[in-house]
mmCIF file of C-alpha atoms in Angstrom:
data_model
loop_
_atom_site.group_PDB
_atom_site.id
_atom_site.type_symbol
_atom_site.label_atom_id
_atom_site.label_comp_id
_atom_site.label_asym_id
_atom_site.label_seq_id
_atom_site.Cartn_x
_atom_site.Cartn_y
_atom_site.Cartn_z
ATOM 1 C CA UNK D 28 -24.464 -46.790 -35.193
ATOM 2 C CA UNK D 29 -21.661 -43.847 -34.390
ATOM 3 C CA UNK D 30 -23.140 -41.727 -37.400
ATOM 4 C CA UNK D 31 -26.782 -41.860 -36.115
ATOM 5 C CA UNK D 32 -25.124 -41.292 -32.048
ATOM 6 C CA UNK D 33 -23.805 -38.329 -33.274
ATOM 7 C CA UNK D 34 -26.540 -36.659 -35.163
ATOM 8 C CA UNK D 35 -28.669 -37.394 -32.519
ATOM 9 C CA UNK D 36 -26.703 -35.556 -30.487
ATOM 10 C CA UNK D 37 -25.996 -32.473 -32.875
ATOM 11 C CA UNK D 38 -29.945 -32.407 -33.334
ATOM 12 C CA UNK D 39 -30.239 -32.349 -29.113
ATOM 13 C CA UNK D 40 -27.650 -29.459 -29.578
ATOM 14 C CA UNK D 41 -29.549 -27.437 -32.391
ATOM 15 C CA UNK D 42 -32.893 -27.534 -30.254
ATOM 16 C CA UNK D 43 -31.066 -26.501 -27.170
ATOM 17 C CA UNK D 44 -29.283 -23.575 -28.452
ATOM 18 C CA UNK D 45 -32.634 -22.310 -30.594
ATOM 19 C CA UNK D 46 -34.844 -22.859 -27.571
ATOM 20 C CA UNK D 47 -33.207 -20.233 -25.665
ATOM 21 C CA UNK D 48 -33.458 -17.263 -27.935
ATOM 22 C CA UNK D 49 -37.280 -17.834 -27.975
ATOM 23 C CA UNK D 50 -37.578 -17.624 -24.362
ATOM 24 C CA UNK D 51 -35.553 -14.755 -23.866
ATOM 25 C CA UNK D 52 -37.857 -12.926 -26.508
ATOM 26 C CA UNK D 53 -40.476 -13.582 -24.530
ATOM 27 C CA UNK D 54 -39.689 -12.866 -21.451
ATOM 28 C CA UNK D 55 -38.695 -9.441 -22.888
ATOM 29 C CA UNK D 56 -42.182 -8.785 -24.424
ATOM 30 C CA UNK D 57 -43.915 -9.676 -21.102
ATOM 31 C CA UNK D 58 -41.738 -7.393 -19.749
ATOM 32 C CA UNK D 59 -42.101 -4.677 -22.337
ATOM 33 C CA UNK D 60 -46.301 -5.451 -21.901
ATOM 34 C CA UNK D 61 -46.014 -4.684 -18.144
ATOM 35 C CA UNK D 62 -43.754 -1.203 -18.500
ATOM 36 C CA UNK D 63 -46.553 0.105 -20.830
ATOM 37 C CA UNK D 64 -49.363 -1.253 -18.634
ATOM 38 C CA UNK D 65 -47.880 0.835 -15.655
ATOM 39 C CA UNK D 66 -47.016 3.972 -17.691
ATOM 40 C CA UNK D 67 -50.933 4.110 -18.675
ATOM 41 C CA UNK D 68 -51.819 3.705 -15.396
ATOM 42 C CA UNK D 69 -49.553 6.599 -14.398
ATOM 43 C CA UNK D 70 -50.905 8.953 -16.615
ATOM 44 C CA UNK D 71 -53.669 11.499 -15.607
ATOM 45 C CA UNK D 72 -55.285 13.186 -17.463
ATOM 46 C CA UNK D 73 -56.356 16.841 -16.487
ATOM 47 C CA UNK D 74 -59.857 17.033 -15.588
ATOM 48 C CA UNK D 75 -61.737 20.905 -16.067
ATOM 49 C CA UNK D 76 -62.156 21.981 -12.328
ATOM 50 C CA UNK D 77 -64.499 25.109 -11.538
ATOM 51 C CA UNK D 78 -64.006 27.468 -8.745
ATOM 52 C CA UNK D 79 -67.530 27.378 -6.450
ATOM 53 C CA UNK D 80 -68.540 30.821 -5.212
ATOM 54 C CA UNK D 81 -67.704 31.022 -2.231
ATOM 55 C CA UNK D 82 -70.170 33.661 0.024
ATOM 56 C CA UNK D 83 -69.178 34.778 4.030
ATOM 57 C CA UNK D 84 -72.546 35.600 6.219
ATOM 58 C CA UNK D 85 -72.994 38.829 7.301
ATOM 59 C CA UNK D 86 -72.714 37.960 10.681
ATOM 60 C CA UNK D 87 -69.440 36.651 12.169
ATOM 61 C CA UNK D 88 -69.848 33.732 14.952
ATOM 62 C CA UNK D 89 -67.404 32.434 17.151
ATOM 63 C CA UNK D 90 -66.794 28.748 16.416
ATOM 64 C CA UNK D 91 -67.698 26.398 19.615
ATOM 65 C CA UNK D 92 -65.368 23.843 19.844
ATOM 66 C CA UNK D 93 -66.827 20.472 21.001
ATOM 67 C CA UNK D 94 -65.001 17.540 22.393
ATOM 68 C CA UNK D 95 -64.217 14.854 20.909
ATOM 69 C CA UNK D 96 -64.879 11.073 22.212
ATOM 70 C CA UNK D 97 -63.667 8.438 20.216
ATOM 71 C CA UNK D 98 -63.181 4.582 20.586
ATOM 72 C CA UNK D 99 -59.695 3.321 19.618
ATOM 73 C CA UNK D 100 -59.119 -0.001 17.716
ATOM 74 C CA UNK D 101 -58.364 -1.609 21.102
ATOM 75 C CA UNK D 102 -61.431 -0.872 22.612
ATOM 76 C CA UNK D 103 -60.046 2.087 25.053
ATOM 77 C CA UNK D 104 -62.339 5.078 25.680
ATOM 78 C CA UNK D 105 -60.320 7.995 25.063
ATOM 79 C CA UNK D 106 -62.033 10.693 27.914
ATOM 80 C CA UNK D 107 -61.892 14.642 29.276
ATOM 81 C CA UNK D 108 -60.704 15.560 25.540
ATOM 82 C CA UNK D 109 -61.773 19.355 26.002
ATOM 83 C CA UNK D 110 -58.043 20.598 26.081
ATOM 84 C CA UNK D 111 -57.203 18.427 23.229
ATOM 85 C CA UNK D 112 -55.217 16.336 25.698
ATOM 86 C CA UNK D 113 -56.172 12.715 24.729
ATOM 87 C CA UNK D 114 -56.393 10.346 27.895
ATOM 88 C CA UNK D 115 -57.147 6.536 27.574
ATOM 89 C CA UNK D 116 -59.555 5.409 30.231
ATOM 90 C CA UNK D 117 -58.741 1.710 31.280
ATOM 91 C CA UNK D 118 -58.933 -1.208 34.353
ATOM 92 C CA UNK D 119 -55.539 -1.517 35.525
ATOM 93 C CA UNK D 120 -54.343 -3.850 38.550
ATOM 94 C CA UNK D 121 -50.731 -2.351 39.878
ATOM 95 C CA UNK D 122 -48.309 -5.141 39.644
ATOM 96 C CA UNK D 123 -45.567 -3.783 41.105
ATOM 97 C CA UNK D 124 -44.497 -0.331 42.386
ATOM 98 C CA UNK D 125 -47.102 2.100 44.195
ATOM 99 C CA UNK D 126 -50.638 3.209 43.718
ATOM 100 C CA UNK D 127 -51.442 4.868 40.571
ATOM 101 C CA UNK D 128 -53.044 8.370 41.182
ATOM 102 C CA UNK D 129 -55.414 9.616 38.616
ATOM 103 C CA UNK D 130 -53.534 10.473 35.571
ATOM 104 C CA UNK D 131 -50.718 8.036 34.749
ATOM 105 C CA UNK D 132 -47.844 8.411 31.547
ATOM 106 C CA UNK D 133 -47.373 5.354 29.821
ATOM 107 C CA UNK D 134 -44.236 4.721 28.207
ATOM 108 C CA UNK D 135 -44.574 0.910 27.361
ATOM 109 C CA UNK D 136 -47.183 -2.039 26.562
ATOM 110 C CA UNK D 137 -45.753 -5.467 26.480
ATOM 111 C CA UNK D 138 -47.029 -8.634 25.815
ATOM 112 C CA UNK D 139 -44.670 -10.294 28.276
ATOM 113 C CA UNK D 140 -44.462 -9.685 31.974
ATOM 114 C CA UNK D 141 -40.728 -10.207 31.895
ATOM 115 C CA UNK D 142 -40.414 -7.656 28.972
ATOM 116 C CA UNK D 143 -42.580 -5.032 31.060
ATOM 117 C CA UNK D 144 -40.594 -5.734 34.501
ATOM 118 C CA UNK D 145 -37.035 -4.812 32.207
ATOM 119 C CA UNK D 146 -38.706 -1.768 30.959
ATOM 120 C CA UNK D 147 -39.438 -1.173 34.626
ATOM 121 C CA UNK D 148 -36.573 -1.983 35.966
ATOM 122 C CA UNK D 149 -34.542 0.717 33.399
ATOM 123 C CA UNK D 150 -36.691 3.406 34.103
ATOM 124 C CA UNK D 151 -36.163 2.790 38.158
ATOM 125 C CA UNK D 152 -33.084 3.436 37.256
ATOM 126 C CA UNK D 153 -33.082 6.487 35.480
ATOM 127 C CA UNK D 154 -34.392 7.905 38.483
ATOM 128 C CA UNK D 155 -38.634 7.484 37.265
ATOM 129 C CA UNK D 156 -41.378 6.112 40.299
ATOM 130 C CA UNK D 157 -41.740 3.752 37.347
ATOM 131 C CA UNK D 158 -44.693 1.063 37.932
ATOM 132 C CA UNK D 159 -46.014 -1.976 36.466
ATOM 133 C CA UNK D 160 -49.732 -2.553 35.860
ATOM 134 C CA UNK D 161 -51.742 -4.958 34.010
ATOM 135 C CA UNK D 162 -54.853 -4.616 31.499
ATOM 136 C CA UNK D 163 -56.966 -7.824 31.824
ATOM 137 C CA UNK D 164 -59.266 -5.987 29.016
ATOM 138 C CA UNK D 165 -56.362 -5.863 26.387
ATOM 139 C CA UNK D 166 -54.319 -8.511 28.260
ATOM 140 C CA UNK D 167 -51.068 -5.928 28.317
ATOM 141 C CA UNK D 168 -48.725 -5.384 30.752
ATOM 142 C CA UNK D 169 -48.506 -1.297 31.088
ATOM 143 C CA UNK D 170 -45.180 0.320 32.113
ATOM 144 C CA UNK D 171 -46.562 3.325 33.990
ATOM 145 C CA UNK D 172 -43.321 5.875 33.590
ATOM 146 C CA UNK D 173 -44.961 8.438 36.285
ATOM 147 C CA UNK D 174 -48.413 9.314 37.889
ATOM 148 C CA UNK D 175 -49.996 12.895 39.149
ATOM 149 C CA UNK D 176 -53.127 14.189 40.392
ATOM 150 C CA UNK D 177 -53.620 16.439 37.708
ATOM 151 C CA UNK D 178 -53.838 16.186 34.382
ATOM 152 C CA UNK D 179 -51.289 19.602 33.298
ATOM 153 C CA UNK D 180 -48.798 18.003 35.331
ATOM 154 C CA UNK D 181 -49.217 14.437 33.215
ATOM 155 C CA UNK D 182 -49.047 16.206 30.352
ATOM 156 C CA UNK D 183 -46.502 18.003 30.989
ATOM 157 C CA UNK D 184 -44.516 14.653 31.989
ATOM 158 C CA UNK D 185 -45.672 13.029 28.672
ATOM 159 C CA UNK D 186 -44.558 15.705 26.541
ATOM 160 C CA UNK D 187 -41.207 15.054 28.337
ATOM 161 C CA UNK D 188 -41.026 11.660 28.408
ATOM 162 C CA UNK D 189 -42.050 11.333 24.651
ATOM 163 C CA UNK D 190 -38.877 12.706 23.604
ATOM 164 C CA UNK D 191 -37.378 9.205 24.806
ATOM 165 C CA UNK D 192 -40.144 6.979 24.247
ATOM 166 C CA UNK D 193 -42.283 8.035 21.172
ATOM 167 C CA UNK D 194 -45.938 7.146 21.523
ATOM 168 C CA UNK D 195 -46.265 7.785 25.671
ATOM 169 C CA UNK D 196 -49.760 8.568 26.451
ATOM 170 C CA UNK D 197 -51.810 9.109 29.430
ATOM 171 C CA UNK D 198 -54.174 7.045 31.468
ATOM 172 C CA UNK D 199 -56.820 7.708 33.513
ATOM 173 C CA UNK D 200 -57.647 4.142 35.789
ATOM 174 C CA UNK D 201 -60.501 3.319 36.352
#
C-alpha cells in the first residue's frame, strides 16, 4: 500500500512540474502573436502623392469674414461672434450678490450650490463683485467672477481672470 502511495504521488509530481513549462510556452507565443500583430499594424506604407496645380485668379478679393453661430453640446447659443469674442447666451436667476449687467465672466459651474457659494465666497475675498446665479436650462450653479456693460471691458476681464481659472468665458443673460 506505501509503494503504490508513493508513486502516486511521484506521478502527481511529474504532471505538475511538466504542466508548467507548457503553459509558459504558450503564454509566450500569444505574446509573441500580439507584438507582430501590432508591428504590422504600425507599418505604413508610402503611398505616391501628386502635387495638384495650383492656379491664383487674376483678380485679388478681399476675404469677408462672416460670423460664426454655433450650438454647444449643452445647448448654449454662443452670440455677437463678429470680433471672434465667443459669448454664451443663457437664462440666469442671480442667487446671491447684485444684478448682472449685460456681459458677465464666468469663472465656475458647479453642480452643487454649496460648491458654487465656496467658489463665491473665495473670490469675495480676493477683492471680485463675485455673484452667484443659477441655470434652470443646464441645472448649474454659475459663479459670475465680474459683470460690465460692454463687451471689451468683459473681455478684457476674462482674459485676466483666465490666467487663474482656465476655461472663464462670458455670458450674455438673457
Amino acid at each position: 500500500m506505501n509503494k503504490y502511495m508513493f508513486l502516486g504521488a511521484g506521478l502527481c509530481l511529474a504532471m505538475a512540474l511538466t504542466s508548467c513549462g507548457t503553459s509558459e510556452s504558450a503564454y509566450r507565443k500569444a505574446y509573441l502573436k500580439a507584438q507582430q500583430r501590432t508591428e504590422a499594424q504600425t507599418q505604413v506604407t508610402p503611398v505616391a502623392t501628386t502635387q495638384p496645380t495650383v492656379t491664383t485668379p487674376a483678380v485679388t478679393e478681399t476675404p469677408t469674414v462672416t460670423p460664426v453661430t454655433t450650438t454647444p453640446a449643452n445647448n448654449t447659443r454662443i452670440i455677437d461672434n463678429t470680433d471672434a469674442t465667443p459669448v454664451r447666451q443663457e437664462r440666469v436667476e442671480v442667487q446671491s450678490g447684485a444684478a448682472l449687467k449685460a456681459y458677465s465672466v464666468v469663472v465656475g459651474s458647479f453642480q452643487l450650490r454649496g460648491n458654487a457659494e465656496g467658489e463665491v465666497q473665495r473670490l469675495l475675498n480676493k477683492g471680485y463683485d463675485a455673484r452667484l446665479v443659477y441655470s434652470a436650462e443646464n441645472n448649474m450653479y454659475r459663479v459670475v467672477a465680474s459683470s460690465f456693460d460692454t463687451k471689451p471691458e468683459a473681455a478684457q476681464s476674462r482674459d485676466q481672470l483666465s490666467q487663474q481659472y482656465q476655461g472663464a468665458w462670458l455670458l450674455y443673460a438673457k
